[in-house]
Short mmCIF file of C-alpha atoms in Angstrom, two decimals:
data_model
loop_
_atom_site.label_atom_id
_atom_site.label_comp_id
_atom_site.label_asym_id
_atom_site.label_seq_id
_atom_site.Cartn_x
_atom_site.Cartn_y
_atom_site.Cartn_z
CA MET A 1 -0.42 -0.23 0.09
CA LYS A 2 2.58 2.06 0.56
CA THR A 3 5.11 1.73 -2.25
CA SER A 4 1.61 2.63 -4.49
CA ASN A 5 0.93 5.76 -3.00
CA ALA A 6 4.47 6.41 -3.55
CA LEU A 7 4.62 5.60 -6.89
CA SER A 8 0.96 7.48 -7.52
CA LEU A 9 2.61 10.61 -5.83
CA MET A 10 5.77 10.22 -8.06
CA ARG A 11 3.60 10.11 -11.30
CA ARG A 12 1.67 13.30 -10.10
CA ALA A 13 4.91 14.90 -9.34
CA ALA A 14 6.47 14.15 -12.90
CA LEU A 15 2.85 15.09 -14.78
CA ALA A 16 3.19 18.92 -12.95
CA THR A 17 6.90 18.94 -14.00
CA LEU A 18 5.51 18.15 -17.14
CA LEU A 19 2.31 20.67 -17.49
CA LEU A 20 5.08 23.01 -15.64
CA ALA A 21 7.57 22.80 -18.55
CA GLY A 22 4.98 22.86 -21.09
CA GLY A 23 3.86 26.18 -19.81
CA ALA A 24 7.04 27.79 -19.39
CA HIS A 25 7.84 26.43 -23.04
CA ALA A 26 4.41 28.19 -24.30
CA ALA A 27 5.28 31.66 -22.24
CA ASP A 28 8.55 31.52 -24.34
CA THR A 29 7.00 31.64 -27.89
CA CYS A 30 4.34 33.44 -29.58
CA GLY A 31 2.73 32.41 -32.84
CA GLY A 32 5.17 29.10 -32.92
CA PHE A 33 8.13 31.64 -32.88
CA LYS A 34 10.08 32.98 -30.15
CA ARG A 35 9.02 35.47 -28.36
CA LEU A 36 10.38 39.19 -27.67
CA ASP A 37 11.07 39.65 -24.26
CA VAL A 38 9.31 43.05 -24.11
CA THR A 39 5.64 44.02 -22.78
CA THR A 40 2.60 44.57 -24.37
CA PRO A 41 -0.96 44.49 -23.67
CA ASP A 42 -2.69 41.80 -21.85
CA GLY A 43 -3.48 39.61 -25.09
CA LEU A 44 -0.69 40.56 -27.23
CA CYS A 45 2.44 38.94 -27.98
CA ALA A 46 5.53 40.10 -30.33
CA ALA A 47 7.33 37.22 -31.94
CA VAL A 48 10.85 37.40 -33.68
CA LEU A 49 10.44 36.34 -37.07
CA ALA A 50 14.38 36.59 -37.88
CA ASP A 51 17.06 38.10 -37.08
CA GLY A 52 21.02 38.86 -37.69
CA PHE A 53 20.40 41.52 -40.03
CA LYS A 54 22.91 43.69 -40.04
CA PHE A 55 20.71 47.46 -40.34
CA ALA A 56 17.30 46.48 -41.15
CA ARG A 57 15.44 49.71 -42.30
CA GLY A 58 12.74 48.43 -44.42
CA ILE A 59 9.83 45.45 -44.34
CA GLN A 60 6.97 44.47 -46.94
CA PRO A 61 4.52 41.77 -45.97
CA LEU A 62 3.54 40.45 -49.18
CA ALA A 63 -0.17 38.46 -49.86
CA ASN A 64 1.29 35.37 -49.94
CA GLY A 65 2.93 35.68 -46.23
CA GLU A 66 6.29 36.11 -47.50
CA LEU A 67 8.29 39.58 -46.29
CA VAL A 68 10.84 41.79 -48.05
CA VAL A 69 13.40 43.33 -45.98
CA ALA A 70 15.82 46.04 -46.73
CA ASP A 71 18.82 45.70 -45.22
CA MET A 72 20.76 49.12 -45.36
CA HIS A 73 24.10 47.12 -43.55
CA ASN A 74 26.01 50.43 -42.74
CA TRP A 75 26.19 54.18 -43.09
CA GLU A 76 28.63 53.35 -45.78
CA PRO A 77 27.46 53.33 -49.76
CA ASN A 78 26.45 50.49 -51.66
CA GLN A 79 26.90 48.10 -48.98
CA GLY A 80 23.09 47.39 -48.80
CA SER A 81 20.97 44.24 -49.60
CA VAL A 82 17.44 43.41 -49.97
CA TRP A 83 16.26 39.98 -48.87
CA LEU A 84 12.78 37.71 -49.20
CA LEU A 85 11.94 35.73 -46.05
CA LYS A 86 9.93 32.87 -47.02
CA PRO A 87 7.67 31.03 -44.23
CA ALA A 88 9.12 27.23 -43.81
CA ALA A 89 8.40 24.52 -41.63
CA GLY A 90 9.34 24.76 -37.76
CA GLY A 91 8.37 28.03 -36.84
CA ARG A 92 11.11 29.96 -39.45
CA TYR A 93 11.66 31.83 -42.59
CA ASP A 94 14.35 30.85 -45.36
CA ARG A 95 16.06 33.79 -46.69
CA VAL A 96 16.80 34.57 -50.63
CA LEU A 97 19.06 37.26 -51.39
CA LEU A 98 17.43 39.07 -53.93
CA LEU A 99 19.73 42.23 -54.74
CA LYS A 100 23.03 43.35 -53.11
CA GLY A 101 25.77 46.29 -53.62
CA LEU A 102 22.56 48.94 -52.83
CA ASP A 103 23.17 52.73 -51.82
CA ARG A 104 21.93 52.52 -48.28
CA PRO A 105 18.33 51.40 -48.89
CA ASN A 106 15.73 52.57 -46.79
CA GLY A 107 11.83 52.93 -47.64
CA ILE A 108 10.14 49.96 -49.23
CA VAL A 109 6.65 49.79 -50.28
CA LEU A 110 3.87 47.74 -52.56
CA GLY A 111 3.18 49.72 -56.13
CA PRO A 112 -0.19 50.06 -57.53
CA ASP A 113 0.72 47.68 -59.90
CA GLY A 114 2.13 44.91 -57.38
CA LEU A 115 5.85 45.61 -58.01
CA LEU A 116 8.46 47.12 -54.76
CA TYR A 117 9.36 50.29 -54.78
CA LEU A 118 12.66 50.87 -53.19
CA GLY A 119 14.41 53.89 -52.09
CA LEU A 120 18.56 54.46 -52.42
CA VAL A 121 20.31 57.58 -51.99
CA GLY A 122 19.14 59.94 -54.65
CA ARG A 123 17.26 57.33 -56.34
CA ILE A 124 14.19 55.55 -56.35
CA VAL A 125 13.82 52.20 -58.16
CA ARG A 126 11.25 49.28 -58.57
CA PHE A 127 11.50 45.31 -59.33
CA ASP A 128 9.43 42.24 -59.80
CA VAL A 129 9.97 40.22 -56.46
CA ARG A 130 10.10 37.04 -58.63
CA ASN A 131 12.89 38.56 -60.91
CA PRO A 132 14.44 41.35 -59.15
CA GLN A 133 17.68 41.45 -61.28
CA ALA A 134 16.28 41.40 -64.46
CA THR A 135 13.43 44.12 -63.81
CA LEU A 136 15.29 46.52 -61.78
CA ARG A 137 14.73 49.83 -62.88
CA ASP A 138 14.93 53.61 -62.20
CA ILE A 139 11.71 55.31 -61.48
CA ILE A 140 13.71 58.43 -60.41
CA GLY A 141 17.04 59.37 -60.71
CA GLY A 142 20.05 57.11 -61.55
CA LYS A 143 19.22 55.85 -65.29
CA SER A 144 15.56 57.29 -65.71
CA ASP A 145 14.89 60.49 -67.53
CA VAL A 146 14.02 62.35 -63.79
CA ALA A 147 16.36 64.28 -61.92
CA PRO A 148 17.73 62.84 -58.70
CA LEU A 149 16.85 63.58 -55.47
CA PRO A 150 19.22 65.46 -53.65
CA GLY A 151 20.03 63.02 -50.88
CA LYS A 152 22.41 65.55 -49.27
CA GLY A 153 24.14 65.85 -45.55
CA ARG A 154 22.49 64.89 -42.51
CA HIS A 155 19.29 63.33 -44.01
CA LEU A 156 19.59 61.59 -47.08
CA LEU A 157 17.65 58.44 -47.11
CA THR A 158 14.60 58.04 -48.86
CA ALA A 159 10.69 57.31 -47.64
CA MET A 160 7.66 57.44 -49.45
CA ARG A 161 4.43 56.41 -50.07
CA PHE A 162 1.61 56.25 -52.62
CA ASP A 163 -1.67 57.55 -52.58
CA ALA A 164 -4.69 56.39 -53.86
CA ARG A 165 -4.31 57.78 -57.41
CA GLY A 166 -1.34 55.94 -57.34
CA ASP A 167 1.28 59.55 -57.02
CA LEU A 168 4.25 59.39 -55.01
CA TYR A 169 5.13 61.10 -51.61
CA VAL A 170 8.48 61.12 -50.99
CA ASN A 171 10.61 63.19 -48.00
CA VAL A 172 13.90 65.14 -48.85
CA GLY A 173 15.30 65.51 -45.15
CA SER A 174 17.08 68.26 -44.53
CA ALA A 175 21.17 68.67 -44.73
CA THR A 176 21.75 70.24 -41.39
CA ASP A 177 20.21 69.75 -38.13
CA HIS A 178 19.03 73.53 -37.67
CA CYS A 179 20.36 75.46 -40.62
CA GLU A 180 23.87 75.74 -38.44
CA GLY A 181 26.76 76.38 -40.83
CA GLU A 182 30.17 74.68 -40.83
CA ASN A 183 31.63 73.28 -37.87
CA GLY A 184 28.10 74.08 -35.87
CA ALA A 185 28.37 77.76 -36.30
CA ALA A 186 24.47 79.45 -35.48
CA PRO A 187 22.64 80.52 -38.55
CA ASP A 188 22.21 84.20 -39.26
CA PRO A 189 18.88 85.09 -37.82
CA GLY A 190 18.72 88.00 -40.02
CA GLN A 191 18.80 85.87 -43.10
CA PRO A 192 16.43 82.93 -44.67
CA CYS A 193 18.00 79.39 -44.44
CA ALA A 194 19.07 78.49 -47.67
CA GLU A 195 18.03 74.88 -48.06
CA ALA A 196 15.09 75.66 -46.59
CA GLU A 197 14.08 77.78 -49.18
CA GLY A 198 13.24 77.90 -52.98
CA PRO A 199 11.97 75.27 -55.60
CA GLN A 200 14.80 72.86 -54.69
CA ALA A 201 14.46 73.06 -51.21
CA LEU A 202 15.48 70.29 -48.40
CA GLY A 203 13.01 69.47 -45.61
CA VAL A 204 10.33 69.01 -47.40
CA ILE A 205 7.97 66.53 -49.03
CA ARG A 206 7.50 66.33 -52.84
CA LYS A 207 4.75 65.17 -54.51
CA TYR A 208 5.57 62.93 -57.90
CA ARG A 209 2.82 62.33 -60.41
CA LEU A 210 3.27 58.86 -61.84
CA LEU A 211 1.78 57.76 -65.40
CA TRP A 212 0.57 54.11 -64.74
CA PRO A 213 1.02 51.11 -65.62
CA MET A 214 4.30 52.32 -66.89
CA ALA A 215 5.12 54.15 -63.56
CA MET A 216 6.63 57.31 -65.70
CA VAL A 217 6.80 60.00 -63.54
CA LYS A 218 4.86 63.11 -65.36
CA GLY A 219 6.22 65.83 -62.83
CA TRP A 220 6.57 66.90 -59.19
CA GLU A 221 6.17 69.52 -57.01
CA VAL A 222 7.32 70.36 -53.10
CA TRP A 223 3.82 69.43 -51.70
CA ALA A 224 4.99 70.85 -47.82
CA SER A 225 8.12 72.22 -46.46
CA GLY A 226 9.36 73.04 -43.33
CA LEU A 227 9.60 69.82 -42.20
CA ARG A 228 13.41 68.59 -40.96
CA ASN A 229 12.88 65.04 -41.54
CA SER A 230 9.56 63.09 -42.55
CA MET A 231 10.26 59.27 -42.31
CA ALA A 232 7.26 58.46 -40.95
CA LEU A 233 4.64 58.82 -43.57
CA ALA A 234 1.11 57.53 -43.84
CA LEU A 235 -2.26 57.67 -45.64
CA HIS A 236 -5.37 57.68 -43.34
CA PRO A 237 -8.05 54.94 -44.71
CA ALA A 238 -10.87 56.96 -44.87
CA THR A 239 -10.20 60.48 -45.74
CA GLY A 240 -6.76 59.73 -47.82
CA GLU A 241 -5.15 62.59 -45.94
CA LEU A 242 -1.37 62.31 -45.91
CA TRP A 243 0.17 62.15 -42.01
CA GLN A 244 3.60 62.71 -41.36
CA ALA A 245 5.86 62.42 -37.86
CA ASP A 246 8.68 64.86 -37.96
CA ASN A 247 12.00 64.18 -35.89
CA GLY A 248 13.05 67.33 -33.90
CA ARG A 249 16.18 68.66 -33.71
CA ASP A 250 18.93 68.38 -31.63
CA ALA A 251 21.33 70.23 -28.83
CA ILE A 252 18.74 73.13 -28.63
CA GLN A 253 20.16 73.23 -25.28
CA ALA A 254 23.49 74.39 -26.63
CA ALA A 255 21.42 77.81 -27.98
CA MET A 256 19.19 78.05 -24.68
CA PRO A 257 21.80 78.20 -21.38
CA GLU A 258 18.98 77.86 -19.36
CA LEU A 259 18.26 73.81 -20.31
CA ALA A 260 20.84 71.80 -18.80
CA ASN A 261 20.25 69.24 -21.65
CA ASP A 262 17.74 68.81 -24.70
CA ASN A 263 16.06 65.32 -22.92
CA ASP A 264 12.59 66.96 -23.00
CA LEU A 265 12.91 69.65 -26.01
CA PRO A 266 11.95 69.95 -28.75
CA HIS A 267 9.54 67.40 -28.82
CA ASP A 268 8.75 65.56 -32.49
CA GLU A 269 5.70 66.16 -33.95
CA LEU A 270 2.81 64.07 -35.56
CA ASN A 271 1.60 67.09 -39.03
CA LEU A 272 -1.47 66.41 -41.11
CA ILE A 273 0.49 67.45 -43.97
CA GLU A 274 -1.47 70.14 -46.74
CA ARG A 275 -0.09 71.16 -50.10
CA GLY A 276 1.70 74.56 -50.02
CA ALA A 277 1.53 74.62 -45.88
CA ASN A 278 5.06 75.28 -44.06
CA TYR A 279 5.65 73.42 -41.22
CA GLY A 280 7.95 76.14 -39.59
CA TRP A 281 11.44 74.51 -39.82
CA PRO A 282 14.29 75.52 -38.76
CA TYR A 283 12.80 78.57 -37.69
CA CYS A 284 10.40 77.17 -35.11
CA TYR A 285 9.64 74.24 -32.83
CA ASP A 286 6.70 72.30 -31.06
CA ALA A 287 3.77 74.45 -31.43
CA ASN A 288 5.05 77.63 -33.18
CA VAL A 289 7.52 78.81 -30.80
CA ALA A 290 10.72 80.49 -32.20
CA SER A 291 14.04 78.51 -32.47
CA PRO A 292 16.60 79.88 -30.28
CA GLU A 293 18.36 80.99 -33.37
CA TYR A 294 15.73 82.81 -34.52
CA PRO A 295 14.63 84.81 -31.57
CA GLN A 296 12.15 87.73 -33.34
CA ARG A 297 10.77 84.98 -36.06
CA ASP A 298 7.12 85.49 -36.11
CA CYS A 299 5.82 81.69 -35.86
CA SER A 300 2.15 82.51 -36.67
CA GLY A 301 2.37 82.07 -40.31
CA TYR A 302 4.18 78.28 -40.14
CA ARG A 303 1.38 75.18 -39.61
CA ALA A 304 1.55 74.07 -36.48
CA PRO A 305 1.23 70.80 -35.42
CA ALA A 306 -1.55 68.57 -35.11
CA ARG A 307 0.06 66.77 -31.74
CA LEU A 308 3.07 66.82 -30.24
CA LEU A 309 5.47 63.63 -29.34
CA PRO A 310 7.56 62.85 -26.95
CA ALA A 311 11.12 64.67 -27.38
CA HIS A 312 13.28 62.55 -29.59
CA ALA A 313 11.18 59.60 -29.57
CA ALA A 314 12.78 59.69 -33.26
CA PRO A 315 9.38 58.43 -35.18
CA LEU A 316 10.76 56.45 -38.47
CA GLY A 317 7.89 54.54 -39.55
CA MET A 318 3.81 54.11 -38.95
CA THR A 319 1.07 53.00 -40.61
CA PHE A 320 -2.86 53.04 -39.99
CA TYR A 321 -4.32 49.95 -38.86
CA THR A 322 -7.10 48.76 -40.76
CA GLY A 323 -7.34 45.12 -40.10
CA THR A 324 -9.34 43.07 -37.57
CA ARG A 325 -6.70 40.86 -36.30
CA LEU A 326 -5.96 43.11 -33.07
CA PRO A 327 -8.09 44.01 -30.82
CA ALA A 328 -11.45 46.45 -32.26
CA MET A 329 -9.73 49.31 -29.73
CA TYR A 330 -6.74 49.53 -32.23
CA ARG A 331 -8.66 50.10 -35.45
CA ASN A 332 -7.84 52.81 -37.60
CA SER A 333 -5.17 53.97 -35.11
CA LEU A 334 -1.79 55.16 -36.11
CA ILE A 335 0.55 52.52 -35.03
CA VAL A 336 4.65 54.35 -34.87
CA GLY A 337 7.40 52.96 -34.32
CA TYR A 338 9.81 55.08 -32.00
CA HIS A 339 13.42 54.47 -33.00
CA GLY A 340 14.99 56.65 -30.47
CA TYR A 341 17.68 55.71 -28.20
CA ARG A 342 17.17 58.05 -25.29
CA ALA A 343 13.92 57.69 -22.66
CA HIS A 344 11.19 58.15 -24.86
CA GLY A 345 12.42 56.07 -27.59
CA HIS A 346 13.13 52.22 -28.25
CA ARG A 347 9.07 51.45 -28.58
CA LEU A 348 5.98 51.15 -30.41
CA VAL A 349 2.71 52.94 -30.11
CA ALA A 350 -0.72 53.15 -30.95
CA LEU A 351 -2.36 56.45 -31.38
CA LEU A 352 -6.10 56.23 -31.23
CA PRO A 353 -8.65 57.86 -33.40
CA ASP A 354 -10.55 60.73 -32.09
CA SER A 355 -14.17 61.46 -32.53
CA LYS A 356 -13.48 62.43 -35.60
CA GLY A 357 -11.16 59.23 -36.62
CA ALA A 358 -7.99 61.72 -36.24
CA PRO A 359 -5.12 59.98 -34.53
CA LEU A 360 -5.38 62.56 -31.76
CA GLY A 361 -6.78 60.13 -29.00
CA LYS A 362 -5.06 58.12 -26.15
CA SER A 363 -1.54 57.45 -27.19
CA VAL A 364 -1.13 53.14 -25.67
CA GLU A 365 2.33 51.55 -25.23
CA LEU A 366 2.14 48.49 -27.91
CA ILE A 367 5.63 47.26 -27.43
CA GLY A 368 7.51 49.05 -24.52
CA ASN A 369 10.19 47.42 -21.80
CA TRP A 370 12.59 47.27 -24.96
CA GLN A 371 15.66 47.49 -23.11
CA SER A 372 18.88 46.03 -23.38
CA LYS A 373 18.74 42.38 -21.38
CA PRO A 374 21.08 39.25 -21.13
CA GLY A 375 20.56 38.13 -25.01
CA GLN A 376 18.46 40.63 -26.43
CA GLY A 377 19.71 44.07 -27.19
CA MET A 378 17.32 47.23 -26.85
CA GLY A 379 15.34 48.05 -30.07
CA ALA A 380 15.50 50.40 -32.42
CA PRO A 381 12.07 50.03 -34.49
CA VAL A 382 11.79 51.72 -37.97
CA ASP A 383 9.62 50.68 -40.78
CA VAL A 384 6.15 49.37 -39.77
CA LYS A 385 3.64 47.68 -41.70
CA GLN A 386 0.46 46.04 -41.69
CA GLY A 387 0.49 42.47 -43.18
CA PRO A 388 -2.63 40.96 -45.26
CA ASP A 389 -2.96 38.50 -42.24
CA GLY A 390 -4.02 41.42 -40.04
CA ASN A 391 -0.42 41.58 -37.85
CA ILE A 392 1.39 44.13 -37.43
CA TYR A 393 5.39 43.68 -39.09
CA LEU A 394 7.89 46.03 -38.16
CA VAL A 395 12.40 45.69 -38.63
CA GLU A 396 14.69 47.62 -35.81
CA ASP A 397 18.39 48.38 -37.32
CA ARG A 398 19.87 48.05 -33.69
CA THR A 399 19.77 44.22 -33.63
CA GLY A 400 18.90 43.60 -36.90
CA ARG A 401 15.41 41.74 -35.96
CA VAL A 402 12.03 41.25 -37.65
CA VAL A 403 9.19 41.29 -35.42
CA ARG A 404 5.24 40.34 -35.85
CA LEU A 405 2.80 42.00 -33.48
CA GLN A 406 0.28 39.87 -33.04
CA VAL A 407 -2.75 38.09 -30.78
CA ALA A 408 -1.34 35.78 -28.22
CA ALA A 409 -2.82 32.20 -28.36
CA PRO A 410 -5.04 31.45 -25.47
#
């Protein structure tokens, strides 16, 4: 009798151990992939789909479940590449090299023709994912008949988005931080900032008119100006309005001795972009406050931000969520990746819609606590896209991971 009881206790203990082990294993996975060690809202998890990229900057989910990733590699010219990730058995993706030797690839989007459009320094190219080498063609710059993008100075990377008509909005970032001169010399407050003025201005969004199906550029214009660096662009799903998240300047404390540092100033911005509007860079910051280098500037004529974002959050990618896979509260919210390495960066947030559908409601943290930990570096999200499956896909360039935000299995 004692032997039987002892065996029964041993069996129960073994079963409990197996159950605990299974629970621990489940807690370490997300949709069959390794779970990223971060905080997410209840019911959601972040899966690591792939890692080991050098400097992943762009992602485009495809209808068949494949992913295309643009890897800049580093800041040196002609080191970048584009990869195809194909779902495979056992919770992994197979990698196929599509293109290499590219000049700092960053933005990648799916065009109205089903082809991929890739932003390089000074150029935009398109290609067919099934035959990339043979179909690679310049749309802007390169061997096209269209003048190259400026690609100058501090903000030379290309980001872009197509609107519903197939026209292309393209970021032309500023060459400087705040129009400083050589060796960081302060600009002359009595003179306009040369790089921010005129038809070839930097710190603008250009709109290129395209003729389809050839994707032929028929002309372009400066759509909006006074925008330091428009890496994060998104079209509202209901109104078609263009929204932009601007990266604020650095080192403002150098011109404002009353500040100990620039940790909380200036704010980054969320702007509703309107044709012909000027948003104030480099003359004004925050809600139309004169920059310390231009203390007498009248900022009332510039377009104020629709929303102030945390200082140095560095939004580099965003998308409106139109799917049904995530909880209903996130529908039509603007999902933004905060790339910055300071206190407000390294996270993913959802800006919920207000009563009019604009992304001006509550900010909800979707991925947080993305700090450096044993076996996992700090996250620095860049491109953010919604997949055809209704999940959110992103790449981050600090540890080279591809991440999927999804509903956790019960």
